mmCIF file of C-alpha atoms and ligand atoms in Angstrom:
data_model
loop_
_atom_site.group_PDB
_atom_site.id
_atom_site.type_symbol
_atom_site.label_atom_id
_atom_site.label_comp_id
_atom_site.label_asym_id
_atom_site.label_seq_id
_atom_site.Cartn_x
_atom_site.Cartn_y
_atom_site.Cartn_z
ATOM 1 C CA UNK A 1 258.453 104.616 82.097
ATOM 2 C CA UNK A 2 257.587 108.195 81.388
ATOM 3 C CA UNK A 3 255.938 107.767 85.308
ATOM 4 C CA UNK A 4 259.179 108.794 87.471
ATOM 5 C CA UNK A 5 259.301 112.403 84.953
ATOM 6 C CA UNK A 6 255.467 113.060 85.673
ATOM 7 C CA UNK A 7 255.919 112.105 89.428
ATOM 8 C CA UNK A 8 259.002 114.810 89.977
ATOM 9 C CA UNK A 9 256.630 117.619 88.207
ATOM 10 C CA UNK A 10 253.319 116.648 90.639
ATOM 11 C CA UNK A 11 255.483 116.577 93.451
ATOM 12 C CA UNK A 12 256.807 120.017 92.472
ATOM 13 C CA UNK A 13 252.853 120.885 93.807
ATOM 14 C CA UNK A 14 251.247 120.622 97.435
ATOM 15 C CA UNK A 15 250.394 116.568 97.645
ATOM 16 C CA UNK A 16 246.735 117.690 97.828
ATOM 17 C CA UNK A 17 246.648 119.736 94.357
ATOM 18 C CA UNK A 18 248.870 117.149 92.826
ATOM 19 C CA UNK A 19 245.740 114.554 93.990
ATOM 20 C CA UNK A 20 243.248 116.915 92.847
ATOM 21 C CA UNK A 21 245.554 117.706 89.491
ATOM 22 C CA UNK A 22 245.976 114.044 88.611
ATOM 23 C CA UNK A 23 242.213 112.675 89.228
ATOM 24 C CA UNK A 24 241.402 115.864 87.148
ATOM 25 C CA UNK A 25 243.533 114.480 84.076
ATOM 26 C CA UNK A 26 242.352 110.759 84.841
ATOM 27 C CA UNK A 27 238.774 112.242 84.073
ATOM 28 C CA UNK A 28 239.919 113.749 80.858
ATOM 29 C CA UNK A 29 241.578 110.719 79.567
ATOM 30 C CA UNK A 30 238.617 108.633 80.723
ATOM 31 C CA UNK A 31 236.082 110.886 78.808
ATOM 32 C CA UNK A 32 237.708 110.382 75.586
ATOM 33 C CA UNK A 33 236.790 107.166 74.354
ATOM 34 C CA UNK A 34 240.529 106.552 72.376
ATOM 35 C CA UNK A 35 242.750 107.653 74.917
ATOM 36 C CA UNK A 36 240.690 105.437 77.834
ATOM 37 C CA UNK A 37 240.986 102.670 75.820
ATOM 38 C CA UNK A 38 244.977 102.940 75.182
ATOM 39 C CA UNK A 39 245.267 103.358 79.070
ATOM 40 C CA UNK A 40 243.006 100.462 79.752
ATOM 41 C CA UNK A 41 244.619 98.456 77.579
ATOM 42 C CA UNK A 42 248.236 99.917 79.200
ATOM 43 C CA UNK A 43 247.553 99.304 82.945
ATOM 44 C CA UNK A 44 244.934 96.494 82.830
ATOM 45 C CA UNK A 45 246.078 92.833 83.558
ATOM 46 C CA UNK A 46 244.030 89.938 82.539
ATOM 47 C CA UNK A 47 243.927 88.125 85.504
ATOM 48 C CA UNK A 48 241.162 85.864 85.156
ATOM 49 C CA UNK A 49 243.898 83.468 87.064
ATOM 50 C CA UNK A 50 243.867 85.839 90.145
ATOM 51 C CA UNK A 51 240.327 86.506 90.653
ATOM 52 C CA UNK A 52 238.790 85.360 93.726
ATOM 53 C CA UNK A 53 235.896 84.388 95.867
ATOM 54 C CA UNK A 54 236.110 86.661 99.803
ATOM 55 C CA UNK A 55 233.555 86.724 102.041
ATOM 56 C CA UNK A 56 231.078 85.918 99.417
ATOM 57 C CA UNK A 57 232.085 88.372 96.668
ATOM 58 C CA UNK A 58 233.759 87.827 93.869
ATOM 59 C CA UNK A 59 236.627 89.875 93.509
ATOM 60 C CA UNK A 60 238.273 90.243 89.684
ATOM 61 C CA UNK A 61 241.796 91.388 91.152
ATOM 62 C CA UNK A 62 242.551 90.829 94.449
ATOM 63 C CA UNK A 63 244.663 94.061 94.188
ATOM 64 C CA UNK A 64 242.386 97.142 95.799
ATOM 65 C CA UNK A 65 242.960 100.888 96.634
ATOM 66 C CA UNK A 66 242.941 101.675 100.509
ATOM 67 C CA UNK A 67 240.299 103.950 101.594
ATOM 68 C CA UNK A 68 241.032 107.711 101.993
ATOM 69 C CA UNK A 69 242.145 108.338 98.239
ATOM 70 C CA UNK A 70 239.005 108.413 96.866
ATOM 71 C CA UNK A 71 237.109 109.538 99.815
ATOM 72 C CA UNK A 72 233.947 110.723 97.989
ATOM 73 C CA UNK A 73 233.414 107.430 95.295
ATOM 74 C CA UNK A 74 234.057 109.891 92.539
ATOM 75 C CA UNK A 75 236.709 108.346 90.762
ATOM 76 C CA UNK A 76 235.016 104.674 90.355
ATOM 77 C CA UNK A 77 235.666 104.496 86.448
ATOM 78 C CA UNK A 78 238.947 105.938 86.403
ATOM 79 C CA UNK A 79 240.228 103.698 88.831
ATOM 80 C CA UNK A 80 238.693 100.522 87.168
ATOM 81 C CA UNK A 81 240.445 101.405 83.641
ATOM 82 C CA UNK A 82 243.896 101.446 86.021
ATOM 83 C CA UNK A 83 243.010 98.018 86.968
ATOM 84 C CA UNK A 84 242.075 97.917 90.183
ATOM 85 C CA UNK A 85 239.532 94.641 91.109
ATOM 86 C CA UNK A 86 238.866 97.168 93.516
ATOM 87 C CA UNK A 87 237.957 100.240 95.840
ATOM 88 C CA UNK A 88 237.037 100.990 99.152
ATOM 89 C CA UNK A 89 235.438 104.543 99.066
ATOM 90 C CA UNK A 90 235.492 106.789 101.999
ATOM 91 C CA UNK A 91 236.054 107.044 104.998
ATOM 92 C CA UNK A 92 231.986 107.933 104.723
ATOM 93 C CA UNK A 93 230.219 110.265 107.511
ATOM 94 C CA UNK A 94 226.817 110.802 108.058
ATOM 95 C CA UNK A 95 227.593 114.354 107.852
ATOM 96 C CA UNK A 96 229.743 116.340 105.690
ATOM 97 C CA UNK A 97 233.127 117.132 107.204
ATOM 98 C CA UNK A 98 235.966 119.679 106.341
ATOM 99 C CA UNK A 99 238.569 117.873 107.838
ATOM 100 C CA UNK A 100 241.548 119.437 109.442
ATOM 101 C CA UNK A 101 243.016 122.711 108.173
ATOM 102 C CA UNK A 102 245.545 122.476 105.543
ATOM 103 C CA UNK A 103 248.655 121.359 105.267
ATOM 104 C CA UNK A 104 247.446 118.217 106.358
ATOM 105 C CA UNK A 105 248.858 115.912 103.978
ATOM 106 C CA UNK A 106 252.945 115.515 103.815
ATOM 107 C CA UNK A 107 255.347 113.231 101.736
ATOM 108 C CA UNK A 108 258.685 112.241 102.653
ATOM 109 C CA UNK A 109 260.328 110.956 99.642
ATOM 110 C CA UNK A 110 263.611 108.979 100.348
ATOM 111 C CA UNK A 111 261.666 106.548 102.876
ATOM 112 C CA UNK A 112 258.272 106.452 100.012
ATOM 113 C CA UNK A 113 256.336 107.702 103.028
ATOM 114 C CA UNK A 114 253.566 109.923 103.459
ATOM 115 C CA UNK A 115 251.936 111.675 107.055
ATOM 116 C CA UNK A 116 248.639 112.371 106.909
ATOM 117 C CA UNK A 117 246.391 113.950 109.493
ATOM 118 C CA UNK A 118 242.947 114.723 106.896
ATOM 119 C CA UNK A 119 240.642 114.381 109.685
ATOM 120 C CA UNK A 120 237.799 111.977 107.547
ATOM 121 C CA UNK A 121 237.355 114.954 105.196
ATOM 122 C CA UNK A 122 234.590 113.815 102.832
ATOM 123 C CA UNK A 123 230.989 114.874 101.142
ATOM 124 C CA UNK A 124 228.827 113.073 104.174
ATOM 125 C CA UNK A 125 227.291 110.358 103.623
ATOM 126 C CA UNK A 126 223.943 111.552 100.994
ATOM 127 C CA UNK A 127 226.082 113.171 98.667
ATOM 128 C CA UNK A 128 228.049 109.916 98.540
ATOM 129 C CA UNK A 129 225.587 107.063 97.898
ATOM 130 C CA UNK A 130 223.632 109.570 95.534
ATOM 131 C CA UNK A 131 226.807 109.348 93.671
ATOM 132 C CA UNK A 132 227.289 105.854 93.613
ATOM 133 C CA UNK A 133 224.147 105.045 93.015
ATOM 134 C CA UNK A 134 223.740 107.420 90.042
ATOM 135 C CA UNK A 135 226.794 105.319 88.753
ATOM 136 C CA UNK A 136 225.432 101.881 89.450
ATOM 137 C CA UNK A 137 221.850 103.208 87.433
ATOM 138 C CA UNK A 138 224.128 104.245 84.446
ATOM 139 C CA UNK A 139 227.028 102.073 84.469
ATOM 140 C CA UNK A 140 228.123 98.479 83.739
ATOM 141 C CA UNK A 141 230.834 97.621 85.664
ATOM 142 C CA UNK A 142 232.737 94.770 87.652
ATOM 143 C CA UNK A 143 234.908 96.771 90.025
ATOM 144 C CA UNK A 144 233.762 95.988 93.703
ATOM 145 C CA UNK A 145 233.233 98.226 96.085
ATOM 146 C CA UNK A 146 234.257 98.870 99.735
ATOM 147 C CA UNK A 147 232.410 100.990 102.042
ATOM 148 C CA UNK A 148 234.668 102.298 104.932
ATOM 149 C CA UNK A 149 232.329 103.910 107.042
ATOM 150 C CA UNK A 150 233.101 105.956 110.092
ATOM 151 C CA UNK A 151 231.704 108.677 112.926
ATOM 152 C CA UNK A 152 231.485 112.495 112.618
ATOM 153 C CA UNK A 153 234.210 114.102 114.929
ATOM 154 C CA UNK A 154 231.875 115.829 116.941
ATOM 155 C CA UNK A 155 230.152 112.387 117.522
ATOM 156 C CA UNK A 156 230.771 110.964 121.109
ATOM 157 C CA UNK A 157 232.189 107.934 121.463
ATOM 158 C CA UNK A 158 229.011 106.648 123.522
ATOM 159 C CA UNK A 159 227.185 107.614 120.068
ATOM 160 C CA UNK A 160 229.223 105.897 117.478
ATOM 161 C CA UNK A 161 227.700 102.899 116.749
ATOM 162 C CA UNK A 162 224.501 105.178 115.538
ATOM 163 C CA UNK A 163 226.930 107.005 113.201
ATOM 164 C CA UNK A 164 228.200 103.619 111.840
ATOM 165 C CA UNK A 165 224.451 102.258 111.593
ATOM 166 C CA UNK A 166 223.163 105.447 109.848
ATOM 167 C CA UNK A 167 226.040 104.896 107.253
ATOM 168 C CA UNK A 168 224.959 101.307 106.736
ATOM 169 C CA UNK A 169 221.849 102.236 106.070
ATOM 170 C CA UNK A 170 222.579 104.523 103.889
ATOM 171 C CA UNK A 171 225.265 103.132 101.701
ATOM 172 C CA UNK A 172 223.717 99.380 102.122
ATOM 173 C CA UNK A 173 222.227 98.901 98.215
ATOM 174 C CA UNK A 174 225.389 100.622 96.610
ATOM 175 C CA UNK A 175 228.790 98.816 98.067
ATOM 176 C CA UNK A 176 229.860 95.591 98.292
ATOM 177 C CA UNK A 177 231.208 95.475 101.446
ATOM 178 C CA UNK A 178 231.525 97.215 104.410
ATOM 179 C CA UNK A 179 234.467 98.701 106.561
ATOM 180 C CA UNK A 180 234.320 99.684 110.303
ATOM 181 C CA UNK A 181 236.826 102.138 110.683
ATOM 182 C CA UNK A 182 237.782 102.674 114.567
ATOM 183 C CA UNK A 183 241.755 102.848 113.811
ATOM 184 C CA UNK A 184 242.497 105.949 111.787
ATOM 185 C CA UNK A 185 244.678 108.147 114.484
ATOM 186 C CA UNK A 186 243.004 111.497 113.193
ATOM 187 C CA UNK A 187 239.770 111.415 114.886
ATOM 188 C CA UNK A 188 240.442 112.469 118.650
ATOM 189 C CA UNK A 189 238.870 109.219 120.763
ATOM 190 C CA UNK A 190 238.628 107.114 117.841
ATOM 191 C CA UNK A 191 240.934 104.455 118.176
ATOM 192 C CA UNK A 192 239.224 103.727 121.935
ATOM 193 C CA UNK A 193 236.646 102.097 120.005
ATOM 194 C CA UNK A 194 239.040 99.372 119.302
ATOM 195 C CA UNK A 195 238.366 97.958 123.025
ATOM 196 C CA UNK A 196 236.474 95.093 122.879
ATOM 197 C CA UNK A 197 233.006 96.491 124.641
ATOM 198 C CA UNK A 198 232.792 99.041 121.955
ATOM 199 C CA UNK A 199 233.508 97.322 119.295
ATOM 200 C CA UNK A 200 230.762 94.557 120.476
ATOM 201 C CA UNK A 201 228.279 97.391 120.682
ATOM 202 C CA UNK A 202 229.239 98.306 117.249
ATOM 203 C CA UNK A 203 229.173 95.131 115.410
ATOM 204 C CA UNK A 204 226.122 94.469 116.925
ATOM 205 C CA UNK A 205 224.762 97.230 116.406
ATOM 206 C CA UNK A 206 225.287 96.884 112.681
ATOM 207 C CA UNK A 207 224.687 92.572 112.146
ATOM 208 C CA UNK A 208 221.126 93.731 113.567
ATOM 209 C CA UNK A 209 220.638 96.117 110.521
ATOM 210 C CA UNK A 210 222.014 93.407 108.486
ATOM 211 C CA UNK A 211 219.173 91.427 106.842
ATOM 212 C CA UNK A 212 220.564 90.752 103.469
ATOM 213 C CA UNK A 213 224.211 89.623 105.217
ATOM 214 C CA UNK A 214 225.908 92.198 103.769
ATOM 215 C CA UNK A 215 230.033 91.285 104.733
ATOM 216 C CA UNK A 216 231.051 93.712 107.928
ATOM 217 C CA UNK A 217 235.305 93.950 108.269
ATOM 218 C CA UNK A 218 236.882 95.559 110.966
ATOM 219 C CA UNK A 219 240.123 97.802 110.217
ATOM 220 C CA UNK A 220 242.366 98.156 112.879
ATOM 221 C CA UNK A 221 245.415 100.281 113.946
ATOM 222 C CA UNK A 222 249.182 98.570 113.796
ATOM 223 C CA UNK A 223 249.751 100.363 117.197
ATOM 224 C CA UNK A 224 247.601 97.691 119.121
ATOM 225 C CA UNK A 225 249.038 95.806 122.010
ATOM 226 C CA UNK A 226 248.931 91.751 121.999
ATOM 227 C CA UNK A 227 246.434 91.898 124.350
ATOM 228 C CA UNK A 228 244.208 94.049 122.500
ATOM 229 C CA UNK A 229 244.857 92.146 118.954
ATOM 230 C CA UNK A 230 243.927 89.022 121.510
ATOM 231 C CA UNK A 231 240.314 90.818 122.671
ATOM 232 C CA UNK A 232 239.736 91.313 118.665
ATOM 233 C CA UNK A 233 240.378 87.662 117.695
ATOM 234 C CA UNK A 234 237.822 86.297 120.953
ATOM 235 C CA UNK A 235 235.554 88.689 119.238
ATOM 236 C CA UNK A 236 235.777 87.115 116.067
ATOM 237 C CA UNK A 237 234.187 83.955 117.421
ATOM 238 C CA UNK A 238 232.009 85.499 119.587
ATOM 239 C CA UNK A 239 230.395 88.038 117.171
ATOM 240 C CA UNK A 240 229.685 88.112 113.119
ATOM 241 C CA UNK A 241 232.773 89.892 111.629
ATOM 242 C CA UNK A 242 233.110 88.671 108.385
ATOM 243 C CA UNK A 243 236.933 89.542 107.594
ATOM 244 C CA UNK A 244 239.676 92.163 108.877
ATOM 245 C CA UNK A 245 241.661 95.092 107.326
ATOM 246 C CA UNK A 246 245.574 94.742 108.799
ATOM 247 C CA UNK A 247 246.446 97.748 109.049
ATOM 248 C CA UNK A 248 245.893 101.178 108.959
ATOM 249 C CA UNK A 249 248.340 103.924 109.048
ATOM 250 C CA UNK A 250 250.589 104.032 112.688
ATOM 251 C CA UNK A 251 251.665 107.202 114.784
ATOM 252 C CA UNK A 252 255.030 105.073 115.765
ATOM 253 C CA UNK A 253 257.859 107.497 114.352
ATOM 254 C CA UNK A 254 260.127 105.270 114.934
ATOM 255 C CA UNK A 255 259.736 103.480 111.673
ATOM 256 C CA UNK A 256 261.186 106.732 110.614
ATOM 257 C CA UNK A 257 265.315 107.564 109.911
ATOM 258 C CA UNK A 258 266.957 109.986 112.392
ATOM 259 C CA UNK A 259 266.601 112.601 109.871
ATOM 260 C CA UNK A 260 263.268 112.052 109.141
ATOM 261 C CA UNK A 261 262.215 112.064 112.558
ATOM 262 C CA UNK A 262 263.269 115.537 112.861
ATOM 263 C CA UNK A 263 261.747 116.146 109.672
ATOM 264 C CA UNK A 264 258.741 114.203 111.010
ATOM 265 C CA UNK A 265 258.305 116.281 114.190
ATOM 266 C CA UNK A 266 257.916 119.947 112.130
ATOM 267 C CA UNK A 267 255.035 117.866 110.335
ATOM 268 C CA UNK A 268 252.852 117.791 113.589
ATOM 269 C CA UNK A 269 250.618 114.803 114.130
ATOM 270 C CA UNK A 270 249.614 112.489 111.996
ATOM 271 C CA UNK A 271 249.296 108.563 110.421
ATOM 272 C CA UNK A 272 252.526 107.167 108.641
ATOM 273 C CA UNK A 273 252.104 105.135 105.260
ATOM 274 C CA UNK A 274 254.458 103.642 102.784
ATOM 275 C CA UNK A 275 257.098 101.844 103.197
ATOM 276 C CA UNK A 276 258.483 102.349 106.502
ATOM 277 C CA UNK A 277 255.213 100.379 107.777
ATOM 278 C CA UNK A 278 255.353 97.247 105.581
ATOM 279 C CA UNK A 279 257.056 95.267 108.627
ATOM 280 C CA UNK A 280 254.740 96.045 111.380
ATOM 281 C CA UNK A 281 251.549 95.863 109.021
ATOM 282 C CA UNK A 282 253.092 92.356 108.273
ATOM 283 C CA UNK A 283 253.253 91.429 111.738
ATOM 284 C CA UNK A 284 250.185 92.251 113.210
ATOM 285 C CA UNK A 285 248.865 90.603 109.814
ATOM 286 C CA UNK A 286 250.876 87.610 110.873
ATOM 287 C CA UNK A 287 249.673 87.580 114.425
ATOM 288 C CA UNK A 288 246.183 88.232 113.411
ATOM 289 C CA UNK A 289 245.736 84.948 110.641
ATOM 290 C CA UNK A 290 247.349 82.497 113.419
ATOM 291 C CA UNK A 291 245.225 83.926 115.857
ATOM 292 C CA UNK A 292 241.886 83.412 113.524
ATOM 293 C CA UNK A 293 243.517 80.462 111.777
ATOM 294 C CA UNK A 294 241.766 81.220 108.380
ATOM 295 C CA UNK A 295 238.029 81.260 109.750
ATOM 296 C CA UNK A 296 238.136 85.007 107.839
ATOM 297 C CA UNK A 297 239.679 86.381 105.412
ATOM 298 C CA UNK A 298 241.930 89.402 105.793
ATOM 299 C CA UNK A 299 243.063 92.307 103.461
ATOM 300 C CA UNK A 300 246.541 93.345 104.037
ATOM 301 C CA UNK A 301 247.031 97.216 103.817
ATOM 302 C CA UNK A 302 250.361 98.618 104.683
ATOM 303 C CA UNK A 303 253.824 99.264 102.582
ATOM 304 C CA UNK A 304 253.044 97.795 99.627
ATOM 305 C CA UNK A 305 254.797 98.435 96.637
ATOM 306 C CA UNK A 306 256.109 95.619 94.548
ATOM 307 C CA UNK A 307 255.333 92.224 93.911
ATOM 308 C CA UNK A 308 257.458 90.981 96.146
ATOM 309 C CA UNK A 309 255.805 92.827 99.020
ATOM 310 C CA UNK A 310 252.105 91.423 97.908
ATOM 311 C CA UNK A 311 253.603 87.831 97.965
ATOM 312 C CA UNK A 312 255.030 88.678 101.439
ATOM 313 C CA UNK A 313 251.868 89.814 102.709
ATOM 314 C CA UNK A 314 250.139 86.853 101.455
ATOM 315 C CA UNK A 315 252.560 84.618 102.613
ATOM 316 C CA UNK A 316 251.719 86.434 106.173
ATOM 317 C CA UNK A 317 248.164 85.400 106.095
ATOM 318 C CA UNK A 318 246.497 88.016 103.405
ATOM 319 C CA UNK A 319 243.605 87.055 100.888
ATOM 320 C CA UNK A 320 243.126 90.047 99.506
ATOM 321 C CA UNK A 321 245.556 93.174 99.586
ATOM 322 C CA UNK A 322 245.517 97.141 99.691
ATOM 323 C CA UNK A 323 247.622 99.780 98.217
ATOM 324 C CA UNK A 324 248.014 103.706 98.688
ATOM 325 C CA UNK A 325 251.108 104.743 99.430
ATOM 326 C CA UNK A 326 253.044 102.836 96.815
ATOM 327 C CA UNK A 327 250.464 104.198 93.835
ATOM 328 C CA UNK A 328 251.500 107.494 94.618
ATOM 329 C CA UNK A 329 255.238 106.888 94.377
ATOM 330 C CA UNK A 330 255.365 104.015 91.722
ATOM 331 C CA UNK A 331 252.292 105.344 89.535
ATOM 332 C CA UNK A 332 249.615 103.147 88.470
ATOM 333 C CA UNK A 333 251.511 100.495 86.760
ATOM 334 C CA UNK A 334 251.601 99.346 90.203
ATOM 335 C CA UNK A 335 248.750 97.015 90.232
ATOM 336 C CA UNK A 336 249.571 95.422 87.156
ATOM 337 C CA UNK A 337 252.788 94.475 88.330
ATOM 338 C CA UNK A 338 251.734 92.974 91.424
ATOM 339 C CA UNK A 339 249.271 90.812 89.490
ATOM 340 C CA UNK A 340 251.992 89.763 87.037
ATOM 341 C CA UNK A 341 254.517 89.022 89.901
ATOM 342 C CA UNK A 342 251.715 87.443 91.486
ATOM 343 C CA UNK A 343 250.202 84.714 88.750
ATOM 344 C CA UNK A 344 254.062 84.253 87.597
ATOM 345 C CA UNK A 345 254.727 83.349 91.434
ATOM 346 C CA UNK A 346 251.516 81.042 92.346
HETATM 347 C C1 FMN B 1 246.145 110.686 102.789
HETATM 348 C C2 FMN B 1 245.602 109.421 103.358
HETATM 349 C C3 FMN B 1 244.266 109.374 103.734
HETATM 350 C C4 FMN B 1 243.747 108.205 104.281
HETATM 351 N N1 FMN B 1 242.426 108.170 104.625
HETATM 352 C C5 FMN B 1 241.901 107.039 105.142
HETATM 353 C C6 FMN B 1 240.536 106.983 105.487
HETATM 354 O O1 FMN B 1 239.777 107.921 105.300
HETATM 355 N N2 FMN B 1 240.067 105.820 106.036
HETATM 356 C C7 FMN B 1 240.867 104.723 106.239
HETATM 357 O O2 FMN B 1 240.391 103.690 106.724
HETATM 358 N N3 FMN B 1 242.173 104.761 105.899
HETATM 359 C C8 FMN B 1 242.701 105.872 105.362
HETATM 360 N N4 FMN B 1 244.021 105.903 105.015
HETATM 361 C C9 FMN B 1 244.861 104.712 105.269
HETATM 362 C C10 FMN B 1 245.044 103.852 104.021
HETATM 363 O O3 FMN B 1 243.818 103.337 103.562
HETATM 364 C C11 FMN B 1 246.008 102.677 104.316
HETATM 365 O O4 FMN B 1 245.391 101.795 105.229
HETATM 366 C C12 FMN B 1 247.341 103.142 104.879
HETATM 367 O O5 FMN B 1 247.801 104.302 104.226
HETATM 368 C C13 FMN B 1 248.425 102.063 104.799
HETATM 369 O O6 FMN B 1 248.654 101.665 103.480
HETATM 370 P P1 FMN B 1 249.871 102.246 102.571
HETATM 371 O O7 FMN B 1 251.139 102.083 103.364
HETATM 372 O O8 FMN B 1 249.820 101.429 101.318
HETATM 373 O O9 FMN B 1 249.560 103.671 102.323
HETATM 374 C C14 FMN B 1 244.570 107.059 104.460
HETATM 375 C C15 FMN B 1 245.905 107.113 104.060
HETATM 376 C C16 FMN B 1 246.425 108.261 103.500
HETATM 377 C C17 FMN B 1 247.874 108.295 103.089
#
């Protein structure tokens, strides 16, 4: 309740201090032991009815945080007492990386949208699995974790797959799964590794490294022709991918109001998230689960905010789902709604 009063105050602030701001005072909360445990006990959701078994992992939620929000893994325990069953970390770089200057990050409020263009800013990837692995030595703990791994931007394209292989390596004992990000629109040249030869090079690239069959996803664009969501399905059989992400964030302004457009254009470039993508997330989703007809699973990312839109996306194909957008507008009683709506509506 008191969620809508704190969100008009952060928003008062640049979205990227409000993030910073509001991790800040998870931390606090989470280091005193009275206060964590009134919030745990707030936003957690038993949902020992919703748990479930993906690609070999058990997941105790199947509602997760998108990658991007907590690009460096350095929020794990604050985003396990909000309930998550989980988080995918990154996008992880071999190398450090600024990102793009600043502003870089933009909301737009009466569509629950948000334009980003961060560029993969993170810590690089030794930084990052010192982290997590420092937590995993020190803490007990059943969130999973997701790995979304991508390439530096001054990587060529003809060089990815070592980029994506290095952060395998590197991030292989500490995360549960792994992401192969090709589709975020903020890279220059990265979403041409969504054509099938690349992405073949890639993924087998990586299943080589992969001795103790670690699971491998693919996360792809909404912007992709039929023909190109056509090459990614053949893949599928031809190739170990062991489930998909559907989607990431789209460049199509159209999803945008007049007004926003306009509004949109002074933003420069940039992904759209949040609401205004929920459709064509749900479509490709759609497209995607009758192409593979269940032989993966797939996590739907994309507009979601409510219960109803979780149950939509499953009902589209999803085993597992994603949000990002909708956290930042409806606060983190978010996930335990979606679970409630979601064991009352089995
Ligand atoms: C600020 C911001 C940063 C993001 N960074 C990443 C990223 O680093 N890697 C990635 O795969 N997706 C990234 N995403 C995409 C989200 O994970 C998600 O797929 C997308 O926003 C759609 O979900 P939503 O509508 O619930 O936000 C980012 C999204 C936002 C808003």
């Amino acid at each position: 309740m008191l969620y809508p009063l704190l969100r008009n105050s952060l928003f008062m602030l640049p979205p990227e201090t409000a993030h910073h701001l509001s991790m800040g005072g998870l931390q606090l909360a989470h280091s005193l032991p009275f206060v964590k445990n009134q919030l745990a006990k707030q936003f957690q959701y038993n949902a020992s009815d919703l748990s479930k078994t993906c690609f070999g992992v058990r997941f105790p939620n199947p509602v997760g945080l998108g990658a991007g929000f907590d690009k460096n893994a350095a929020y794990l325990n604050e985003l396990e007492m909000l309930g998550f069953g989980f988080v995918e970390i990154g996008t992880v770089t071999p190398k450090p990386q600024a990102g793009n200057a600043q502003p870089r990050l933009f909301r737009i409020p009466d569509q629950k949208a948000l334009i980003n263009r961060m560029g993969f800013n993170n810590e690089g990837l030794e930084i990052i699995a010192k982290r997590l692995k420092e937590r995993k030595a020190t803490t007990q703990s059943n969130l999973i974790i997701g790995g979304n791994i991508g390439k530096n931007k001054v990587t060529e394209n003809a060089d990815a797959w070592k980029d994506y292989c290095t952060n395998f390596v590197g991030l292989e004992e500490v995360v549960d799964y792994f992401v192969v990000n090709v589709s975020s629109p903020n890279t220059p040249g990265l979403r041409e590794l969504q054509e099938k030869e690349s992405l073949r090079k890639i993924f087998a690239a990586l299943q080589n490294l992969n001795k103790n069959n670690k699971p491998i996803l693919l996360k792809m664009a909404p912007d992709l022709e039929t023909s190109a969501l056509d090459d990614i399905i053949a893949l599928t059989n031809e190739i170990k991918i062991d489930g998909l992400v559907a989607t990431n964030t789209t460049i199509d302004r159209s999803l945008l109001n007049t007004m926003n457009q306009e509004k949109g254009k002074k933003m420069g470039a940039g992904g759209l998230s949040g609401q205004p993508l929920l459709e064509k997330s749900t479509e490709v989703l759609k497209y995607l689960h009758k192409g593979i007809a269940g032989r993966i699973p797939i996590i739907a990312s994309g507009g979601i905010f409510t219960g109803a839109d979780a149950e939509s996306k499953i009902n589209a194909g999803a085993s597992l789902l994603q949000i990002w957008t909708g956290f930042i507008y409806e606060g983190p009683m978010i996930v335990k709604n979606i679970c409630q709506h979601l064991s009352a509506h089995k």
